Coordinates of N, CA and C in Angstrom, one line a residue:
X357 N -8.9 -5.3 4.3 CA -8.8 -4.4 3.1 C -10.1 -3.6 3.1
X358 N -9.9 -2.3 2.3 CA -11.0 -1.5 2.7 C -11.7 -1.2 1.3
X359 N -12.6 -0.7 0.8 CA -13.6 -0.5 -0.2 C -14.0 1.1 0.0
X360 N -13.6 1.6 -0.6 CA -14.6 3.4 -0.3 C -15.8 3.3 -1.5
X361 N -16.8 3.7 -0.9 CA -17.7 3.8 -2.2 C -18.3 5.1 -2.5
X362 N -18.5 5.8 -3.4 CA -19.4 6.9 -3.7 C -20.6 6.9 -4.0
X363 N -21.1 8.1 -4.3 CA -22.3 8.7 -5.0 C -23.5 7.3 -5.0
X364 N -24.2 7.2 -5.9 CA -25.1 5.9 -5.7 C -24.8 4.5 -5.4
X365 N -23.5 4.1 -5.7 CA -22.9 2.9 -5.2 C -22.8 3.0 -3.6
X366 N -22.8 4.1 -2.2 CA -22.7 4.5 -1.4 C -24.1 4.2 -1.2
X367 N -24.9 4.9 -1.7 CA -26.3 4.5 -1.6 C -27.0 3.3 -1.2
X368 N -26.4 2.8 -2.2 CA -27.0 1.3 -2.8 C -26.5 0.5 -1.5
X369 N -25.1 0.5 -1.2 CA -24.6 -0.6 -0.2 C -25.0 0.3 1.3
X370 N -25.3 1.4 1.4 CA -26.0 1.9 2.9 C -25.0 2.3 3.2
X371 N -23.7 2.0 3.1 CA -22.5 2.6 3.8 C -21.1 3.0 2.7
X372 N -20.6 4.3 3.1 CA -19.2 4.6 2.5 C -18.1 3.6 2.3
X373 N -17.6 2.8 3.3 CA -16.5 2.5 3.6 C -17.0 1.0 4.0
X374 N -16.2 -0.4 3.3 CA -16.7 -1.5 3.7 C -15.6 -2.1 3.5
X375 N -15.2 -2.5 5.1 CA -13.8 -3.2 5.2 C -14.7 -5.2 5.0
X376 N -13.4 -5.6 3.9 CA -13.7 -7.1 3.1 C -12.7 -7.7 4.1
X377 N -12.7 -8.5 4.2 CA -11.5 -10.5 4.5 C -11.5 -11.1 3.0
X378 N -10.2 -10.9 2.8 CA -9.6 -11.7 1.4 C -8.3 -12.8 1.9
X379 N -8.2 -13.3 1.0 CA -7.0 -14.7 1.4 C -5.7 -13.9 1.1
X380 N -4.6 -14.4 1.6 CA -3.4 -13.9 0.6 C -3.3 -14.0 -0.9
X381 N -2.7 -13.1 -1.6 CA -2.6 -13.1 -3.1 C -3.3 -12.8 -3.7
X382 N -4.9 -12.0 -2.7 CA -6.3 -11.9 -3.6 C -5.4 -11.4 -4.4
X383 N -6.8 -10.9 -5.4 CA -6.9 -10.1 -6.7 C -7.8 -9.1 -6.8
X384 N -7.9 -8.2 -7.7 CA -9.1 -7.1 -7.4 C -10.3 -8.4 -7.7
X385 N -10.2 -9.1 -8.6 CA -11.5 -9.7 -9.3 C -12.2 -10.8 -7.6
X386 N -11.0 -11.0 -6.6 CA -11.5 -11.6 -5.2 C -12.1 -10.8 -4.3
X387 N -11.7 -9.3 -4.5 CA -11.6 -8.1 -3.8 C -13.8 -7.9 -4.1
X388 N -13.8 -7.8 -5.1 CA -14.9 -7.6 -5.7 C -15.9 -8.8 -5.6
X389 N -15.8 -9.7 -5.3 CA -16.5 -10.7 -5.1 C -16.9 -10.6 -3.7
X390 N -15.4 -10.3 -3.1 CA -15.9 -10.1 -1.1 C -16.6 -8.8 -1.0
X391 N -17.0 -8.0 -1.9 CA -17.8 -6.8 -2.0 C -19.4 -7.4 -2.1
X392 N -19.3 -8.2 -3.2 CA -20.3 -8.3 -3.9 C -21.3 -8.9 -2.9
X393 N -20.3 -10.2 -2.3 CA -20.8 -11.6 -0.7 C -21.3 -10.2 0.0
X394 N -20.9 -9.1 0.6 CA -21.3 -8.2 1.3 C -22.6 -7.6 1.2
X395 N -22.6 -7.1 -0.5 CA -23.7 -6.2 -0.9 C -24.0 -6.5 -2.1
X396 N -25.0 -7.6 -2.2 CA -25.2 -7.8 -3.3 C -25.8 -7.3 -4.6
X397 N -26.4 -6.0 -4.1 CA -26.7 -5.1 -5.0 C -26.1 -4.0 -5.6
X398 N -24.7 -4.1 -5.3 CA -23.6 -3.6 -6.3 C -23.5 -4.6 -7.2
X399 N -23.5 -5.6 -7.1 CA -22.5 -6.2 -8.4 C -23.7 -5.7 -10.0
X400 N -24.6 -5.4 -10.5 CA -25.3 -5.2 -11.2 C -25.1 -3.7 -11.5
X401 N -24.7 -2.9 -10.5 CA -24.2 -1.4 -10.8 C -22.8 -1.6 -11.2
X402 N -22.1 -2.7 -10.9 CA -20.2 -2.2 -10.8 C -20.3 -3.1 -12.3
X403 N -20.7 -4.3 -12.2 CA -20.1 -5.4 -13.5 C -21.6 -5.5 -14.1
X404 N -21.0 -6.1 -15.8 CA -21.9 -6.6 -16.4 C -21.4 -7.7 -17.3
X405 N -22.2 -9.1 -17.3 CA -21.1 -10.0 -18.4 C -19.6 -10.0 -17.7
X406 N -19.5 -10.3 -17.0 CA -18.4 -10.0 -16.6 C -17.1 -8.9 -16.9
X407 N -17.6 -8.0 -16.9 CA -16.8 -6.7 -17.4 C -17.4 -5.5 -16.8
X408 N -16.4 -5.0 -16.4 CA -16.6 -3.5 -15.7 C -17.6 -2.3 -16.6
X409 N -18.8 -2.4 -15.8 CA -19.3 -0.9 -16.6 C -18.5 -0.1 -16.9
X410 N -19.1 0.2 -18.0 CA -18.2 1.6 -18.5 C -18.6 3.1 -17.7
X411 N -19.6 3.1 -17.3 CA -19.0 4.0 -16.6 C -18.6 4.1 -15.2
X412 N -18.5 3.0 -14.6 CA -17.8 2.7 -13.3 C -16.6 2.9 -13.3
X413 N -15.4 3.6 -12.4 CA -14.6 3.7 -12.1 C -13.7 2.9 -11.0
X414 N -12.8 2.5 -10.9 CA -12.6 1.9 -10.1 C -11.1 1.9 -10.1
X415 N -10.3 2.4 -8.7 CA -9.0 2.5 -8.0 C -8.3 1.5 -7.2
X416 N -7.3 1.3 -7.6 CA -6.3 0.6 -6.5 C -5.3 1.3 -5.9
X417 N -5.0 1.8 -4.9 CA -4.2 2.9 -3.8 C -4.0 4.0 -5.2
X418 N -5.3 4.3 -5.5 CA -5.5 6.0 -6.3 C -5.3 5.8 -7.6
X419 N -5.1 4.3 -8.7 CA -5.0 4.1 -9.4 C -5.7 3.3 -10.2
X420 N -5.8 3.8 -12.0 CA -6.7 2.7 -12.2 C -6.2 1.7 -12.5
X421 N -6.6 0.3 -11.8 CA -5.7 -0.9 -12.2 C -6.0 -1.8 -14.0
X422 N -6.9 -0.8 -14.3 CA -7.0 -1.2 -15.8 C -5.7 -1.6 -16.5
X423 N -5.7 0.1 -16.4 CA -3.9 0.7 -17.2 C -3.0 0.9 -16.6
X424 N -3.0 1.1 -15.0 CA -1.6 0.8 -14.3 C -1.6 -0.9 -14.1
X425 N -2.5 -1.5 -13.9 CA -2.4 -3.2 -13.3 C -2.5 -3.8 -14.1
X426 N -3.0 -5.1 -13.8 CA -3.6 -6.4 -14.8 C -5.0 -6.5 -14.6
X427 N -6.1 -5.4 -14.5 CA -7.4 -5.5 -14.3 C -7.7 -5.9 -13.3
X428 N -8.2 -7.2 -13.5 CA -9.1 -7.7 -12.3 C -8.5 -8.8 -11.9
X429 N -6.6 -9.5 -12.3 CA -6.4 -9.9 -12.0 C -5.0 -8.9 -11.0
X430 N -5.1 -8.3 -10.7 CA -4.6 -7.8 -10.2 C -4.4 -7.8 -9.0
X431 N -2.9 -8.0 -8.7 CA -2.7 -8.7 -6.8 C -2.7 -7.6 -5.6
X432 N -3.3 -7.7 -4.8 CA -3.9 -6.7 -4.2 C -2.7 -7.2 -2.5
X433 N -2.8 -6.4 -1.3 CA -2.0 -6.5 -0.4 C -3.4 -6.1 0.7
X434 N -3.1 -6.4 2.0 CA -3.7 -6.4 2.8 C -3.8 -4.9 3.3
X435 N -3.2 -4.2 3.2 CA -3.5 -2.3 3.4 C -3.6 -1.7 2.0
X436 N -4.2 -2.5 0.9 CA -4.6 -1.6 -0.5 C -5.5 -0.7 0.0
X437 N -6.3 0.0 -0.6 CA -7.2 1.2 -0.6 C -8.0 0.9 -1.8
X438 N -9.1 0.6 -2.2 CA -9.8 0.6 -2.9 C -10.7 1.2 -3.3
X439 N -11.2 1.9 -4.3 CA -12.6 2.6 -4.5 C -13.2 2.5 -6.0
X440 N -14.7 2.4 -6.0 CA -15.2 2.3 -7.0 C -16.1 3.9 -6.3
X441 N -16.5 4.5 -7.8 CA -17.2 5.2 -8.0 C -18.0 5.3 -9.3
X442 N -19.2 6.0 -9.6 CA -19.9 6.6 -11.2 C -19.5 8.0 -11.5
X443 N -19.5 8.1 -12.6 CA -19.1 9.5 -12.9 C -19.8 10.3 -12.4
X444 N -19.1 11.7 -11.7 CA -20.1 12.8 -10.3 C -20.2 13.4 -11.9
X445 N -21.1 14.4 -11.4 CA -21.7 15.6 -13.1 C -22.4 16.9 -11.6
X446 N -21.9 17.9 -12.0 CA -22.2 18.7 -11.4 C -21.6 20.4 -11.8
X447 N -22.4 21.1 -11.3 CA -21.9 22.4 -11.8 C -21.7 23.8 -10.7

C-alpha cells in the first residue's frame, strides 16, 4: 500500500511516496500506524488525542474516508492509494 505525502508532511518524512506492509483487512487507523512505525515524526503533525487534525486532510483512492468511509476504521485493500496533506494557501 502506498502513502503520498505533501507540502510539510513531505518534508517532515524526507520522502513523497511511502510504500507501508499491512495485514489483510487493515484499516486506515492500521494504515496510519504503519506510517507512523515509518516516520515518526508525522504522527504529531497528522493526529492529536487521537483525532485527526483539523487541518490535515486525508484520502482513500481520492476520497475522504471521514464522509465517504468509516474514518479510521475504514477497510483498506492492498492497491488503495492514500494521501494525507495540510491545507496549500497560495496565490
Amino acid at each position: 500500500m502506498q502513502w503520498k505525502l505533501f507540502a510539510t508532511l513531505a518534508e517532515t518524512a524526507g520522502e513523497r511516496e511511502v510504500a507501508i506492509e499491512t495485514e489483510p483487512n487493515a484499516t486506515l487507523d492500521d494504515a496510519l500506524a504503519a506510517l507512523f512505525d515509518r516516520h515518526p515524526g508525522l504522527e504529531d503533525e497528522i493526529v492529536q488525542n487521537g483525532e485527526l487534525r483539523e487541518h490535515i486532510n486525508l484520502l482513500h483512492n481520492g476520497e475522504d474516508p471521514f464522509t465517504a468511509g468509516d474514518g479510521f476504521d475504514t477497510e483498506l485493500d492492498e492497491s488503495d492509494e492514500l494521501a494525507a496533506f495540510p491545507p496549500v494557501s497560495g496565490g
